[in-house]
Amino acid sequence: MRAVVIHAPKDLRIDSFPDLAPEAGEVRIKIAAGGICGSDLHYYHHGGFGAVRIQQPMALGHEIAGVIDAVGSGVSHLKAGMRVAVNPSKPCYSCIYCREGLRNQCLDMRFMGSAMRMPHVQGGFRENVTIDASQALPVADSLSLGEAAMAEPVAVCLHAGRQAGPLLGKRVLVTGCGPIGALMVVVARYDGAAEVVATDIADAPLGIARELGASLAVNVVNETSGLDPYRAGKGVFDVLFEASGNQAALRSALDLVRPGGIIVQLGLGGEMTLPVNAIVTKELQLRGTFRFDPEFELALRLMGEGLIDVKPLITATLPFDSAVDAFELASDRLKSMKVQLAF
Ligand code: ZN
């Protein structure tokens, strides 16, 4: 069995990898599709992000879907041949946060394709993945396995939407239109936002944001006055989803959010300098959001019922043994939104 394994920055290889038979409570899945995420690109370009660094070879990937190939003892609700999406989260279910229902904050989380712990948790860019049966969720017949592999980023955005509270009738700004920002446009629309404005520094992702339902998509480099109407009074947006992780995007948006407005920070921006006075005097609420929990199943359900359509986001699918080409393509924001590997 082969896997897409990162060894060091820019050293991505197709390696042979152990193919495990499922033990009790496990299933083996023949992977069909795997989406390349921003964190996979960080491992590829920089060997990690922040304090998280590759210390041993690690298969990348945590946006995956496939077909069950073998079922371990004690698993009755899944059968060989079923199409499933893989939830890459495996919380411990026993720490204080798991017991409080905050499983995304688990103290002993095993998240696929993450170098946060040693040994690293191997990722899902492999021909076969053997996992706990609880991580395999059936996929509606109406969805392709490529679409099903988008359940993870959709779940991230549903969780972020939940952090903001009700969006019905609200005016929403999304800064940064990578896959996560673009999906935030979709989620804000689904949640009933009256207006969704998206910004980016490149035209190509803004075109997709428009296609996905943004009321207005503004290139903040070329159209410097495009957001002026939204500065009226003390700013008009009720909610900001900041998906770029860029300090300039967050700072400039502070003028556009109304007093008492909610800022949900999705982008991991490292260190930022902010005008705290603006946050204090406008009584802005700055909120974080991290991964997801029950939203994974919800994402699959909404996609399966046709209520959330991710097809416009999938801009390319390459064979997994061309992973280096796929990672380079995924790094080019002018050409790519979501690039997937086919296994
Ligand atoms: Zn836990």
Short mmCIF file of C-alpha atoms and ligand atoms in Angstrom, two decimals:
data_model
loop_
_atom_site.label_atom_id
_atom_site.label_comp_id
_atom_site.label_asym_id
_atom_site.label_seq_id
_atom_site.Cartn_x
_atom_site.Cartn_y
_atom_site.Cartn_z
CA MET A 1 0.00 0.00 0.00
CA ARG A 2 1.25 3.47 -0.82
CA ALA A 3 0.86 6.80 0.97
CA VAL A 4 1.70 10.48 0.43
CA VAL A 5 4.32 11.14 3.11
CA ILE A 6 6.03 14.38 4.13
CA HIS A 7 9.66 13.95 5.26
CA ALA A 8 10.82 17.57 5.39
CA PRO A 9 9.82 20.88 3.77
CA LYS A 10 9.42 20.31 -0.01
CA ASP A 11 10.24 16.62 0.47
CA LEU A 12 6.95 14.89 -0.26
CA ARG A 13 7.21 11.25 -1.30
CA ILE A 14 5.04 8.34 -2.33
CA ASP A 15 6.13 5.71 0.20
CA SER A 16 5.03 2.18 0.88
CA PHE A 17 3.04 2.03 4.08
CA PRO A 18 1.76 -0.77 6.35
CA ASP A 19 -1.71 -2.00 5.38
CA LEU A 20 -3.47 -3.07 8.57
CA ALA A 21 -6.35 -5.52 8.83
CA PRO A 22 -9.15 -4.05 10.95
CA GLU A 23 -9.17 -5.13 14.59
CA ALA A 24 -12.27 -5.27 16.79
CA GLY A 25 -14.30 -2.08 16.41
CA GLU A 26 -12.37 -0.94 13.34
CA VAL A 27 -12.98 -0.72 9.61
CA ARG A 28 -10.60 -0.58 6.67
CA ILE A 29 -11.49 1.95 3.99
CA LYS A 30 -10.25 2.00 0.42
CA ILE A 31 -9.69 5.75 0.02
CA ALA A 32 -11.11 7.36 -3.13
CA ALA A 33 -10.61 11.11 -2.62
CA GLY A 34 -8.50 13.34 -0.39
CA GLY A 35 -8.63 17.14 -0.27
CA ILE A 36 -5.46 19.17 0.27
CA CYS A 37 -5.95 21.57 3.19
CA GLY A 38 -4.05 24.70 4.18
CA SER A 39 -2.38 22.79 7.00
CA ASP A 40 -1.15 20.11 4.54
CA LEU A 41 0.37 22.96 2.52
CA HIS A 42 2.07 24.35 5.65
CA TYR A 43 3.70 20.96 6.26
CA TYR A 44 4.72 20.80 2.61
CA HIS A 45 6.21 24.29 2.35
CA HIS A 46 7.48 24.92 5.88
CA GLY A 47 7.49 21.57 7.69
CA GLY A 48 4.71 22.76 9.99
CA PHE A 49 3.31 25.92 11.58
CA GLY A 50 3.96 27.68 14.88
CA ALA A 51 5.45 25.21 17.34
CA VAL A 52 4.07 22.21 15.41
CA ARG A 53 6.88 20.69 13.33
CA ILE A 54 7.42 17.44 11.45
CA GLN A 55 9.76 15.32 13.56
CA GLN A 56 9.25 12.03 11.75
CA PRO A 57 7.83 11.03 8.35
CA MET A 58 4.05 11.52 8.34
CA ALA A 59 1.32 10.71 5.84
CA LEU A 60 -0.59 13.94 5.22
CA GLY A 61 -4.32 14.43 4.74
CA HIS A 62 -7.46 14.65 6.83
CA GLU A 63 -10.20 15.38 4.25
CA ILE A 64 -10.88 11.88 2.96
CA ALA A 65 -13.65 9.59 1.80
CA GLY A 66 -13.80 6.10 0.33
CA VAL A 67 -15.42 2.69 0.36
CA ILE A 68 -15.35 0.21 3.24
CA ASP A 69 -13.24 -2.77 2.30
CA ALA A 70 -13.18 -4.83 5.51
CA VAL A 71 -14.95 -4.71 8.86
CA GLY A 72 -13.55 -5.82 12.22
CA SER A 73 -15.45 -7.86 14.80
CA GLY A 74 -18.16 -6.10 16.77
CA VAL A 75 -19.00 -3.63 13.98
CA SER A 76 -22.57 -4.22 12.85
CA HIS A 77 -23.72 -0.87 11.43
CA LEU A 78 -21.10 -0.74 8.63
CA LYS A 79 -20.56 -3.27 5.84
CA ALA A 80 -18.01 -3.80 3.10
CA GLY A 81 -18.96 -1.78 0.02
CA MET A 82 -20.50 1.15 1.94
CA ARG A 83 -19.36 4.62 0.90
CA VAL A 84 -18.12 6.66 3.86
CA ALA A 85 -16.49 9.94 4.77
CA VAL A 86 -13.77 9.79 7.43
CA ASN A 87 -14.02 12.04 10.47
CA PRO A 88 -10.32 12.75 11.17
CA SER A 89 -11.00 13.57 14.86
CA LYS A 90 -10.59 10.89 17.48
CA PRO A 91 -11.17 12.42 20.91
CA CYS A 92 -10.54 10.41 24.07
CA TYR A 93 -14.17 10.66 25.35
CA SER A 94 -12.91 10.67 28.96
CA CYS A 95 -11.01 13.93 29.65
CA ILE A 96 -12.72 16.87 31.34
CA TYR A 97 -13.52 18.61 28.03
CA CYS A 98 -14.85 15.47 26.37
CA ARG A 99 -17.11 14.94 29.39
CA GLU A 100 -18.33 18.54 29.09
CA GLY A 101 -19.20 17.95 25.42
CA LEU A 102 -16.29 20.08 24.15
CA ARG A 103 -14.67 17.23 22.27
CA ASN A 104 -12.84 19.55 19.86
CA GLN A 105 -10.88 20.72 22.94
CA CYS A 106 -9.96 17.15 23.98
CA LEU A 107 -6.73 16.95 25.99
CA ASP A 108 -5.77 13.74 24.20
CA MET A 109 -7.07 14.35 20.67
CA ARG A 110 -5.77 12.16 17.86
CA PHE A 111 -6.33 14.14 14.68
CA MET A 112 -5.25 12.49 11.42
CA GLY A 113 -2.26 13.98 9.65
CA SER A 114 -1.25 16.17 12.59
CA ALA A 115 2.27 16.52 14.00
CA MET A 116 0.96 18.00 17.27
CA ARG A 117 1.76 14.82 19.17
CA MET A 118 4.61 12.31 19.13
CA PRO A 119 4.49 9.89 17.51
CA HIS A 120 2.54 11.87 14.91
CA VAL A 121 -0.97 10.74 14.00
CA GLN A 122 -0.64 9.45 10.45
CA GLY A 123 -2.90 11.10 7.88
CA GLY A 124 -5.32 9.74 5.34
CA PHE A 125 -3.58 10.26 2.00
CA ARG A 126 -3.16 6.51 1.67
CA GLU A 127 -4.67 3.83 -0.52
CA ASN A 128 -6.20 2.21 2.59
CA VAL A 129 -6.97 3.63 6.01
CA THR A 130 -7.84 1.45 9.01
CA ILE A 131 -9.69 3.41 11.70
CA ASP A 132 -12.18 3.21 14.52
CA ALA A 133 -15.65 2.49 13.09
CA SER A 134 -17.00 5.59 14.87
CA GLN A 135 -14.94 7.73 12.48
CA ALA A 136 -16.57 6.33 9.33
CA LEU A 137 -19.85 8.01 8.39
CA PRO A 138 -22.08 6.82 5.54
CA VAL A 139 -22.40 9.10 2.52
CA ALA A 140 -25.67 9.81 0.65
CA ASP A 141 -25.93 8.26 -2.83
CA SER A 142 -26.37 11.74 -4.28
CA LEU A 143 -22.81 12.76 -3.33
CA SER A 144 -19.59 11.88 -5.09
CA LEU A 145 -16.78 10.74 -2.80
CA GLY A 146 -14.93 13.94 -3.77
CA GLU A 147 -17.83 15.97 -2.39
CA ALA A 148 -17.97 13.72 0.68
CA ALA A 149 -14.29 14.48 1.32
CA MET A 150 -15.36 18.14 1.73
CA ALA A 151 -17.35 17.25 4.87
CA GLU A 152 -14.37 18.20 7.05
CA PRO A 153 -13.95 21.82 5.87
CA VAL A 154 -17.74 22.23 5.76
CA ALA A 155 -17.83 21.04 9.39
CA VAL A 156 -15.17 23.61 10.31
CA CYS A 157 -17.37 26.35 8.84
CA LEU A 158 -20.60 25.09 10.43
CA HIS A 159 -18.80 25.16 13.79
CA ALA A 160 -17.58 28.70 13.10
CA GLY A 161 -21.10 29.73 12.16
CA ARG A 162 -22.34 28.34 15.47
CA GLN A 163 -19.75 30.46 17.32
CA ALA A 164 -21.40 33.58 15.84
CA GLY A 165 -24.91 32.70 17.03
CA PRO A 166 -27.99 33.16 14.83
CA LEU A 167 -27.24 34.71 11.41
CA LEU A 168 -30.84 35.04 10.23
CA GLY A 169 -31.26 38.52 8.74
CA LYS A 170 -27.72 39.55 9.67
CA ARG A 171 -25.17 41.41 7.56
CA VAL A 172 -22.04 39.30 7.31
CA LEU A 173 -18.51 40.05 6.13
CA VAL A 174 -16.09 37.26 5.19
CA THR A 175 -12.43 38.26 4.83
CA GLY A 176 -10.26 35.80 2.88
CA CYS A 177 -11.82 33.57 0.21
CA GLY A 178 -9.72 30.43 0.32
CA PRO A 179 -11.72 27.21 0.69
CA ILE A 180 -12.68 28.05 4.28
CA GLY A 181 -13.74 31.64 3.54
CA ALA A 182 -15.65 30.50 0.47
CA LEU A 183 -17.45 27.84 2.52
CA MET A 184 -18.23 30.49 5.15
CA VAL A 185 -20.14 32.34 2.42
CA VAL A 186 -22.16 29.17 1.80
CA VAL A 187 -22.80 28.58 5.50
CA ALA A 188 -23.80 32.22 6.15
CA ARG A 189 -26.28 31.98 3.26
CA TYR A 190 -27.62 28.68 4.57
CA ASP A 191 -28.00 30.23 8.03
CA GLY A 192 -30.18 33.01 6.55
CA ALA A 193 -27.82 35.99 6.44
CA ALA A 194 -29.46 38.93 4.65
CA GLU A 195 -26.22 40.09 3.07
CA VAL A 196 -22.85 38.38 2.69
CA VAL A 197 -19.88 40.43 1.50
CA ALA A 198 -16.61 38.64 0.75
CA THR A 199 -13.14 40.14 0.37
CA ASP A 200 -9.81 38.85 -0.89
CA ILE A 201 -6.66 40.14 -2.56
CA ALA A 202 -7.11 37.95 -5.67
CA ASP A 203 -9.89 37.94 -8.27
CA ALA A 204 -10.12 34.19 -8.92
CA PRO A 205 -11.36 33.17 -5.45
CA LEU A 206 -13.72 36.16 -5.44
CA GLY A 207 -15.32 34.82 -8.62
CA ILE A 208 -16.04 31.53 -6.83
CA ALA A 209 -17.37 33.42 -3.77
CA ARG A 210 -19.84 35.17 -6.09
CA GLU A 211 -20.85 31.85 -7.62
CA LEU A 212 -21.41 30.50 -4.10
CA GLY A 213 -23.82 33.29 -3.20
CA ALA A 214 -21.86 36.30 -1.97
CA SER A 215 -23.94 39.49 -2.43
CA LEU A 216 -20.74 41.37 -3.21
CA ALA A 217 -17.13 40.26 -3.61
CA VAL A 218 -14.47 42.95 -3.29
CA ASN A 219 -10.80 42.86 -4.24
CA VAL A 220 -9.31 44.99 -1.45
CA VAL A 221 -6.16 45.67 -3.48
CA ASN A 222 -7.79 46.91 -6.71
CA GLU A 223 -11.08 48.26 -5.39
CA THR A 224 -9.92 50.29 -2.41
CA SER A 225 -13.21 52.18 -2.12
CA GLY A 226 -15.38 49.08 -2.60
CA LEU A 227 -16.15 48.77 1.10
CA ASP A 228 -16.68 52.49 1.82
CA PRO A 229 -20.49 52.25 2.01
CA TYR A 230 -20.05 49.74 4.84
CA ARG A 231 -18.09 52.20 7.00
CA ALA A 232 -21.23 54.32 7.52
CA GLY A 233 -21.82 55.32 11.12
CA LYS A 234 -19.51 53.06 13.09
CA GLY A 235 -19.69 50.20 10.58
CA VAL A 236 -22.61 48.06 9.48
CA PHE A 237 -21.70 44.38 9.63
CA ASP A 238 -23.19 42.36 12.47
CA VAL A 239 -20.71 39.52 12.06
CA LEU A 240 -17.22 39.14 10.62
CA PHE A 241 -15.75 35.76 9.74
CA GLU A 242 -12.02 36.37 9.41
CA ALA A 243 -10.66 33.52 7.29
CA SER A 244 -7.38 34.94 5.98
CA GLY A 245 -5.29 34.84 9.15
CA ASN A 246 -3.89 38.15 7.93
CA GLN A 247 -3.45 41.00 10.40
CA ALA A 248 -4.29 43.67 7.81
CA ALA A 249 -7.60 41.97 7.01
CA LEU A 250 -8.66 41.86 10.66
CA ARG A 251 -7.48 45.40 11.43
CA SER A 252 -9.24 46.98 8.46
CA ALA A 253 -12.44 45.06 9.19
CA LEU A 254 -12.68 46.59 12.70
CA ASP A 255 -14.01 49.78 11.01
CA LEU A 256 -16.67 47.81 9.17
CA VAL A 257 -18.22 45.89 12.08
CA ARG A 258 -20.96 47.69 14.01
CA PRO A 259 -20.80 48.28 17.76
CA GLY A 260 -21.48 45.04 19.63
CA GLY A 261 -20.64 43.06 16.51
CA ILE A 262 -19.15 39.60 16.61
CA ILE A 263 -15.80 38.70 15.08
CA VAL A 264 -15.14 34.99 14.58
CA GLN A 265 -11.46 34.39 13.86
CA LEU A 266 -10.97 31.25 11.73
CA GLY A 267 -7.61 32.01 10.17
CA LEU A 268 -4.61 31.02 12.26
CA GLY A 269 -2.60 34.21 12.08
CA GLY A 270 0.23 33.62 14.51
CA GLU A 271 1.06 36.91 16.25
CA MET A 272 -1.03 39.98 15.45
CA THR A 273 -1.03 43.58 16.65
CA LEU A 274 -4.54 45.00 17.06
CA PRO A 275 -5.98 48.39 18.09
CA VAL A 276 -7.51 47.14 21.32
CA ASN A 277 -9.23 50.51 21.83
CA ALA A 278 -11.46 49.81 18.82
CA ILE A 279 -12.45 46.45 20.30
CA VAL A 280 -13.09 48.02 23.74
CA THR A 281 -14.98 51.15 22.70
CA LYS A 282 -17.15 49.45 20.09
CA GLU A 283 -17.75 46.55 22.47
CA LEU A 284 -16.74 44.09 19.76
CA GLN A 285 -16.73 40.42 20.63
CA LEU A 286 -13.67 38.60 19.36
CA ARG A 287 -14.24 34.83 19.30
CA GLY A 288 -12.09 31.91 18.27
CA THR A 289 -13.25 28.74 16.55
CA PHE A 290 -11.37 25.46 16.28
CA ARG A 291 -12.16 22.37 14.25
CA PHE A 292 -15.65 20.88 14.87
CA ASP A 293 -17.46 18.08 16.66
CA PRO A 294 -21.08 17.13 15.85
CA GLU A 295 -20.87 19.41 12.81
CA PHE A 296 -19.11 16.68 10.80
CA GLU A 297 -22.24 14.56 10.70
CA LEU A 298 -24.35 17.67 10.08
CA ALA A 299 -22.13 18.63 7.14
CA LEU A 300 -22.67 15.23 5.50
CA ARG A 301 -26.40 15.47 6.08
CA LEU A 302 -26.77 18.98 4.63
CA MET A 303 -24.62 18.08 1.64
CA GLY A 304 -26.50 14.81 1.14
CA GLU A 305 -29.84 16.64 1.10
CA GLY A 306 -28.54 19.12 -1.47
CA LEU A 307 -28.74 22.07 0.95
CA ILE A 308 -25.00 22.79 0.75
CA ASP A 309 -23.29 22.35 -2.62
CA VAL A 310 -19.50 22.15 -2.55
CA LYS A 311 -18.99 21.24 -6.22
CA PRO A 312 -17.94 24.78 -7.30
CA LEU A 313 -15.04 24.63 -4.81
CA ILE A 314 -13.37 21.51 -6.21
CA THR A 315 -11.19 23.02 -8.93
CA ALA A 316 -8.90 20.07 -9.72
CA THR A 317 -8.44 16.36 -9.01
CA LEU A 318 -5.03 14.75 -9.63
CA PRO A 319 -3.84 11.16 -9.19
CA PHE A 320 -2.20 10.73 -5.78
CA ASP A 321 1.13 9.68 -7.26
CA SER A 322 1.30 13.22 -8.74
CA ALA A 323 1.04 14.62 -5.22
CA VAL A 324 3.88 17.11 -5.66
CA ASP A 325 2.16 18.62 -8.73
CA ALA A 326 -1.13 18.66 -6.82
CA PHE A 327 0.44 20.43 -3.82
CA GLU A 328 2.07 23.02 -6.09
CA LEU A 329 -1.24 23.57 -7.88
CA ALA A 330 -3.10 23.87 -4.55
CA SER A 331 -0.57 26.54 -3.51
CA ASP A 332 -1.50 28.76 -6.47
CA ARG A 333 -4.52 30.80 -5.40
CA LEU A 334 -4.96 32.19 -8.91
CA LYS A 335 -5.56 28.69 -10.29
CA SER A 336 -6.98 26.70 -7.41
CA MET A 337 -9.62 26.63 -4.72
CA LYS A 338 -9.74 23.01 -3.47
CA VAL A 339 -7.42 20.48 -5.08
CA GLN A 340 -8.12 16.82 -4.38
CA LEU A 341 -6.08 13.67 -4.83
CA ALA A 342 -7.67 10.61 -6.42
CA PHE A 343 -6.62 7.22 -5.02
ZN ZN B 1 -10.80 14.06 25.65
#
